[in-house]
Amino acid sequence: MSINLTLLIVMGVLYACGIYLILERSLTRVLLGLMLLANATNILILSTGGYAGLAPLFSKETNPETYSDPLPQALILTSIVISFAVTAFMLGIIYRTWVLARQDEIQDDLEDVRVAKTPSFDAEDDAIVPLETSEFAVTPASSADREKPDATETPNKATTQEGGSA
């Protein structure tokens, strides 16, 4: 099976332009980039379908190798519907941001900038954890206490009164 070189070049250019436009800060350019990526993906799926053949209708006289594969066509139709829905959604977002802020550019979020500037070292997360992490660890104080496990020290408990707190 030979792949059409023109389709591959067009597909590569569409992917490159689409990725470049997605990385922009303008929502309109992001929308155009998404549309280019969807079209490049449609060409990719079309090129994987192989040569055009007969309609995929079953007939006993027709050789099975002459049929065309209907799966790439169904995938392209699905991709068209999904890209149309994403385009409509993005147009709604673009319209809403234009109505509210009268701008198309995405601004930096101040909280994201603050988080990006904080160091990655966290004293609590990077602290050395002791082997025993339980608050109620019972350890014998002496060798005499080891022989009598019931006589080991326990934490002092606060006495509680009825109806009140400790």
PDB file of C-alpha atoms in Angstrom:
ATOM      1  CA  MET A   1       0.000   0.000   0.000  1.00  0.00           C
ATOM      2  CA  SER A   2       1.389   3.388  -0.994  1.00  0.00           C
ATOM      3  CA  ILE A   3       0.448   6.564   0.844  1.00  0.00           C
ATOM      4  CA  ASN A   4      -0.083   9.772  -1.077  1.00  0.00           C
ATOM      5  CA  LEU A   5       2.839  12.105  -0.352  1.00  0.00           C
ATOM      6  CA  THR A   6       0.730  15.218  -0.886  1.00  0.00           C
ATOM      7  CA  LEU A   7      -1.703  14.162   1.851  1.00  0.00           C
ATOM      8  CA  LEU A   8       1.195  13.535   4.226  1.00  0.00           C
ATOM      9  CA  ILE A   9       2.702  16.972   3.586  1.00  0.00           C
ATOM     10  CA  VAL A  10      -0.663  18.717   3.970  1.00  0.00           C
ATOM     11  CA  MET A  11      -1.315  16.754   7.161  1.00  0.00           C
ATOM     12  CA  GLY A  12       2.092  17.686   8.608  1.00  0.00           C
ATOM     13  CA  VAL A  13       1.615  21.381   7.807  1.00  0.00           C
ATOM     14  CA  LEU A  14      -1.864  21.350   9.375  1.00  0.00           C
ATOM     15  CA  TYR A  15      -0.551  19.696  12.538  1.00  0.00           C
ATOM     16  CA  ALA A  16       2.364  22.140  12.791  1.00  0.00           C
ATOM     17  CA  CYS A  17       0.171  25.224  12.280  1.00  0.00           C
ATOM     18  CA  GLY A  18      -2.493  23.860  14.649  1.00  0.00           C
ATOM     19  CA  ILE A  19      -0.028  23.239  17.461  1.00  0.00           C
ATOM     20  CA  TYR A  20       1.534  26.677  16.951  1.00  0.00           C
ATOM     21  CA  LEU A  21      -1.871  28.358  17.144  1.00  0.00           C
ATOM     22  CA  ILE A  22      -2.932  26.411  20.247  1.00  0.00           C
ATOM     23  CA  LEU A  23       0.098  27.764  22.111  1.00  0.00           C
ATOM     24  CA  GLU A  24      -1.019  31.375  21.550  1.00  0.00           C
ATOM     25  CA  ARG A  25      -2.818  33.431  24.201  1.00  0.00           C
ATOM     26  CA  SER A  26      -5.681  34.537  21.974  1.00  0.00           C
ATOM     27  CA  LEU A  27      -8.804  32.392  22.232  1.00  0.00           C
ATOM     28  CA  THR A  28      -9.621  32.933  18.565  1.00  0.00           C
ATOM     29  CA  ARG A  29      -6.223  31.570  17.553  1.00  0.00           C
ATOM     30  CA  VAL A  30      -6.700  28.619  19.899  1.00  0.00           C
ATOM     31  CA  LEU A  31     -10.011  27.898  18.174  1.00  0.00           C
ATOM     32  CA  LEU A  32      -8.386  28.053  14.746  1.00  0.00           C
ATOM     33  CA  GLY A  33      -5.621  25.753  15.975  1.00  0.00           C
ATOM     34  CA  LEU A  34      -8.152  23.207  17.231  1.00  0.00           C
ATOM     35  CA  MET A  35      -9.927  23.295  13.884  1.00  0.00           C
ATOM     36  CA  LEU A  36      -6.649  22.728  12.020  1.00  0.00           C
ATOM     37  CA  LEU A  37      -5.777  19.804  14.307  1.00  0.00           C
ATOM     38  CA  ALA A  38      -9.186  18.243  13.702  1.00  0.00           C
ATOM     39  CA  ASN A  39      -8.781  18.525   9.938  1.00  0.00           C
ATOM     40  CA  ALA A  40      -5.253  17.107  10.090  1.00  0.00           C
ATOM     41  CA  THR A  41      -6.572  14.173  12.099  1.00  0.00           C
ATOM     42  CA  ASN A  42      -9.290  13.593   9.495  1.00  0.00           C
ATOM     43  CA  ILE A  43      -6.632  13.456   6.767  1.00  0.00           C
ATOM     44  CA  LEU A  44      -4.580  11.045   8.897  1.00  0.00           C
ATOM     45  CA  ILE A  45      -7.545   8.713   9.312  1.00  0.00           C
ATOM     46  CA  LEU A  46      -8.357   9.016   5.606  1.00  0.00           C
ATOM     47  CA  SER A  47      -4.816   8.067   4.622  1.00  0.00           C
ATOM     48  CA  THR A  48      -4.919   4.976   6.875  1.00  0.00           C
ATOM     49  CA  GLY A  49      -8.009   3.733   5.013  1.00  0.00           C
ATOM     50  CA  GLY A  50      -6.002   2.770   1.949  1.00  0.00           C
ATOM     51  CA  TYR A  51      -7.112   2.936  -1.650  1.00  0.00           C
ATOM     52  CA  ALA A  52     -10.686   3.552  -2.656  1.00  0.00           C
ATOM     53  CA  GLY A  53     -12.558   0.354  -3.448  1.00  0.00           C
ATOM     54  CA  LEU A  54     -16.042  -0.881  -3.936  1.00  0.00           C
ATOM     55  CA  ALA A  55     -18.832  -0.041  -1.548  1.00  0.00           C
ATOM     56  CA  PRO A  56     -18.786  -2.338   1.486  1.00  0.00           C
ATOM     57  CA  LEU A  57     -21.952  -4.160   0.427  1.00  0.00           C
ATOM     58  CA  PHE A  58     -21.780  -7.921   0.516  1.00  0.00           C
ATOM     59  CA  SER A  59     -22.043  -9.843  -2.733  1.00  0.00           C
ATOM     60  CA  LYS A  60     -20.930 -13.439  -3.339  1.00  0.00           C
ATOM     61  CA  GLU A  61     -19.433 -12.635  -6.751  1.00  0.00           C
ATOM     62  CA  THR A  62     -17.163  -9.822  -5.471  1.00  0.00           C
ATOM     63  CA  ASN A  63     -13.635 -10.558  -4.317  1.00  0.00           C
ATOM     64  CA  PRO A  64     -13.174  -9.507  -0.627  1.00  0.00           C
ATOM     65  CA  GLU A  65      -9.906  -7.616  -1.388  1.00  0.00           C
ATOM     66  CA  THR A  66     -11.764  -5.150  -3.632  1.00  0.00           C
ATOM     67  CA  TYR A  67     -13.966  -3.811  -0.859  1.00  0.00           C
ATOM     68  CA  SER A  68     -13.087  -0.555   0.866  1.00  0.00           C
ATOM     69  CA  ASP A  69     -12.839  -0.458   4.648  1.00  0.00           C
ATOM     70  CA  PRO A  70     -15.814   1.460   6.127  1.00  0.00           C
ATOM     71  CA  LEU A  71     -14.175   1.962   9.535  1.00  0.00           C
ATOM     72  CA  PRO A  72     -12.008   4.998   8.598  1.00  0.00           C
ATOM     73  CA  GLN A  73     -15.050   6.658   7.062  1.00  0.00           C
ATOM     74  CA  ALA A  74     -17.053   6.133  10.238  1.00  0.00           C
ATOM     75  CA  LEU A  75     -14.160   7.453  12.353  1.00  0.00           C
ATOM     76  CA  ILE A  76     -13.916  10.575  10.177  1.00  0.00           C
ATOM     77  CA  LEU A  77     -17.644  11.219  10.574  1.00  0.00           C
ATOM     78  CA  THR A  78     -17.303  10.842  14.336  1.00  0.00           C
ATOM     79  CA  SER A  79     -14.312  13.189  14.326  1.00  0.00           C
ATOM     80  CA  ILE A  80     -16.262  15.779  12.342  1.00  0.00           C
ATOM     81  CA  VAL A  81     -19.121  15.704  14.856  1.00  0.00           C
ATOM     82  CA  ILE A  82     -16.758  15.987  17.838  1.00  0.00           C
ATOM     83  CA  SER A  83     -14.779  18.836  16.267  1.00  0.00           C
ATOM     84  CA  PHE A  84     -18.031  20.667  15.484  1.00  0.00           C
ATOM     85  CA  ALA A  85     -19.107  20.346  19.135  1.00  0.00           C
ATOM     86  CA  VAL A  86     -15.717  21.564  20.408  1.00  0.00           C
ATOM     87  CA  THR A  87     -15.824  24.485  17.961  1.00  0.00           C
ATOM     88  CA  ALA A  88     -19.311  25.470  19.124  1.00  0.00           C
ATOM     89  CA  PHE A  89     -18.214  25.247  22.769  1.00  0.00           C
ATOM     90  CA  MET A  90     -15.110  27.365  22.133  1.00  0.00           C
ATOM     91  CA  LEU A  91     -17.178  29.947  20.239  1.00  0.00           C
ATOM     92  CA  GLY A  92     -19.438  30.201  23.290  1.00  0.00           C
ATOM     93  CA  ILE A  93     -16.429  30.723  25.562  1.00  0.00           C
ATOM     94  CA  ILE A  94     -14.941  33.328  23.218  1.00  0.00           C
ATOM     95  CA  TYR A  95     -18.241  35.210  23.011  1.00  0.00           C
ATOM     96  CA  ARG A  96     -18.672  35.142  26.798  1.00  0.00           C
ATOM     97  CA  THR A  97     -15.171  36.466  27.467  1.00  0.00           C
ATOM     98  CA  TRP A  98     -15.693  39.200  24.886  1.00  0.00           C
ATOM     99  CA  VAL A  99     -18.990  40.252  26.464  1.00  0.00           C
ATOM    100  CA  LEU A 100     -17.597  40.261  30.012  1.00  0.00           C
ATOM    101  CA  ALA A 101     -14.074  41.585  29.540  1.00  0.00           C
ATOM    102  CA  ARG A 102     -13.924  43.007  25.989  1.00  0.00           C
ATOM    103  CA  GLN A 103     -10.701  41.120  25.369  1.00  0.00           C
ATOM    104  CA  ASP A 104      -9.595  37.992  23.568  1.00  0.00           C
ATOM    105  CA  GLU A 105      -6.254  37.476  25.313  1.00  0.00           C
ATOM    106  CA  ILE A 106      -5.928  35.128  28.269  1.00  0.00           C
ATOM    107  CA  GLN A 107      -4.368  36.936  31.237  1.00  0.00           C
ATOM    108  CA  ASP A 108      -2.015  35.396  33.789  1.00  0.00           C
ATOM    109  CA  ASP A 109      -3.746  34.275  36.947  1.00  0.00           C
ATOM    110  CA  LEU A 110      -2.111  35.922  39.976  1.00  0.00           C
ATOM    111  CA  GLU A 111      -2.490  32.788  42.082  1.00  0.00           C
ATOM    112  CA  ASP A 112      -0.773  30.673  39.409  1.00  0.00           C
ATOM    113  CA  VAL A 113       2.114  33.139  39.281  1.00  0.00           C
ATOM    114  CA  ARG A 114       2.454  33.016  43.073  1.00  0.00           C
ATOM    115  CA  VAL A 115       2.441  29.222  43.132  1.00  0.00           C
ATOM    116  CA  ALA A 116       5.007  29.080  40.330  1.00  0.00           C
ATOM    117  CA  LYS A 117       7.382  31.315  42.299  1.00  0.00           C
ATOM    118  CA  THR A 118       7.234  29.262  45.522  1.00  0.00           C
ATOM    119  CA  PRO A 119      10.120  26.853  46.031  1.00  0.00           C
ATOM    120  CA  SER A 120       9.430  23.180  45.626  1.00  0.00           C
ATOM    121  CA  PHE A 121      10.896  22.343  49.075  1.00  0.00           C
ATOM    122  CA  ASP A 122       8.242  21.882  51.729  1.00  0.00           C
ATOM    123  CA  ALA A 123       9.573  21.449  55.271  1.00  0.00           C
ATOM    124  CA  GLU A 124       6.633  19.317  56.377  1.00  0.00           C
ATOM    125  CA  ASP A 125       6.593  17.037  53.342  1.00  0.00           C
ATOM    126  CA  ASP A 126      10.372  16.637  53.198  1.00  0.00           C
ATOM    127  CA  ALA A 127      10.924  16.060  56.938  1.00  0.00           C
ATOM    128  CA  ILE A 128      12.455  12.839  58.218  1.00  0.00           C
ATOM    129  CA  VAL A 129       9.717  10.570  59.494  1.00  0.00           C
ATOM    130  CA  PRO A 130      10.504   8.512  62.624  1.00  0.00           C
ATOM    131  CA  LEU A 131      10.117   4.758  62.445  1.00  0.00           C
ATOM    132  CA  GLU A 132       7.191   4.732  64.878  1.00  0.00           C
ATOM    133  CA  THR A 133       4.535   7.165  63.790  1.00  0.00           C
ATOM    134  CA  SER A 134       1.802   6.244  66.255  1.00  0.00           C
ATOM    135  CA  GLU A 135       0.953   8.690  69.017  1.00  0.00           C
ATOM    136  CA  PHE A 136       0.186   5.826  71.393  1.00  0.00           C
ATOM    137  CA  ALA A 137       3.358   3.816  71.036  1.00  0.00           C
ATOM    138  CA  VAL A 138       4.058   1.883  74.209  1.00  0.00           C
ATOM    139  CA  THR A 139       7.753   1.324  74.758  1.00  0.00           C
ATOM    140  CA  PRO A 140       9.166  -0.292  77.885  1.00  0.00           C
ATOM    141  CA  ALA A 141      11.283   2.078  79.950  1.00  0.00           C
ATOM    142  CA  SER A 142      13.579  -0.570  81.486  1.00  0.00           C
ATOM    143  CA  SER A 143      14.392  -4.268  81.309  1.00  0.00           C
ATOM    144  CA  ALA A 144      12.181  -4.923  84.347  1.00  0.00           C
ATOM    145  CA  ASP A 145       9.227  -3.431  82.499  1.00  0.00           C
ATOM    146  CA  ARG A 146       9.933  -5.667  79.512  1.00  0.00           C
ATOM    147  CA  GLU A 147       9.304  -8.719  81.667  1.00  0.00           C
ATOM    148  CA  LYS A 148       5.928  -7.384  82.827  1.00  0.00           C
ATOM    149  CA  PRO A 149       4.101  -6.035  79.789  1.00  0.00           C
ATOM    150  CA  ASP A 150       1.103  -4.875  81.881  1.00  0.00           C
ATOM    151  CA  ALA A 151       3.291  -2.520  83.908  1.00  0.00           C
ATOM    152  CA  THR A 152       4.480  -0.414  80.999  1.00  0.00           C
ATOM    153  CA  GLU A 153       3.833   3.268  81.003  1.00  0.00           C
ATOM    154  CA  THR A 154       0.739   4.571  79.283  1.00  0.00           C
ATOM    155  CA  PRO A 155       0.008   8.171  78.394  1.00  0.00           C
ATOM    156  CA  ASN A 156      -1.695  10.203  81.098  1.00  0.00           C
ATOM    157  CA  LYS A 157      -5.356  10.638  80.388  1.00  0.00           C
ATOM    158  CA  ALA A 158      -7.194  13.753  81.374  1.00  0.00           C
ATOM    159  CA  THR A 159     -10.076  13.168  83.690  1.00  0.00           C
ATOM    160  CA  THR A 160     -13.450  14.104  82.328  1.00  0.00           C
ATOM    161  CA  GLN A 161     -16.417  15.270  84.303  1.00  0.00           C
ATOM    162  CA  GLU A 162     -19.992  14.508  83.432  1.00  0.00           C
ATOM    163  CA  GLY A 163     -21.470  17.116  81.192  1.00  0.00           C
ATOM    164  CA  GLY A 164     -18.200  19.018  80.884  1.00  0.00           C
ATOM    165  CA  SER A 165     -14.900  18.855  79.169  1.00  0.00           C
ATOM    166  CA  ALA A 166     -11.464  17.860  80.402  1.00  0.00           C
TER     167      ALA A 166
END
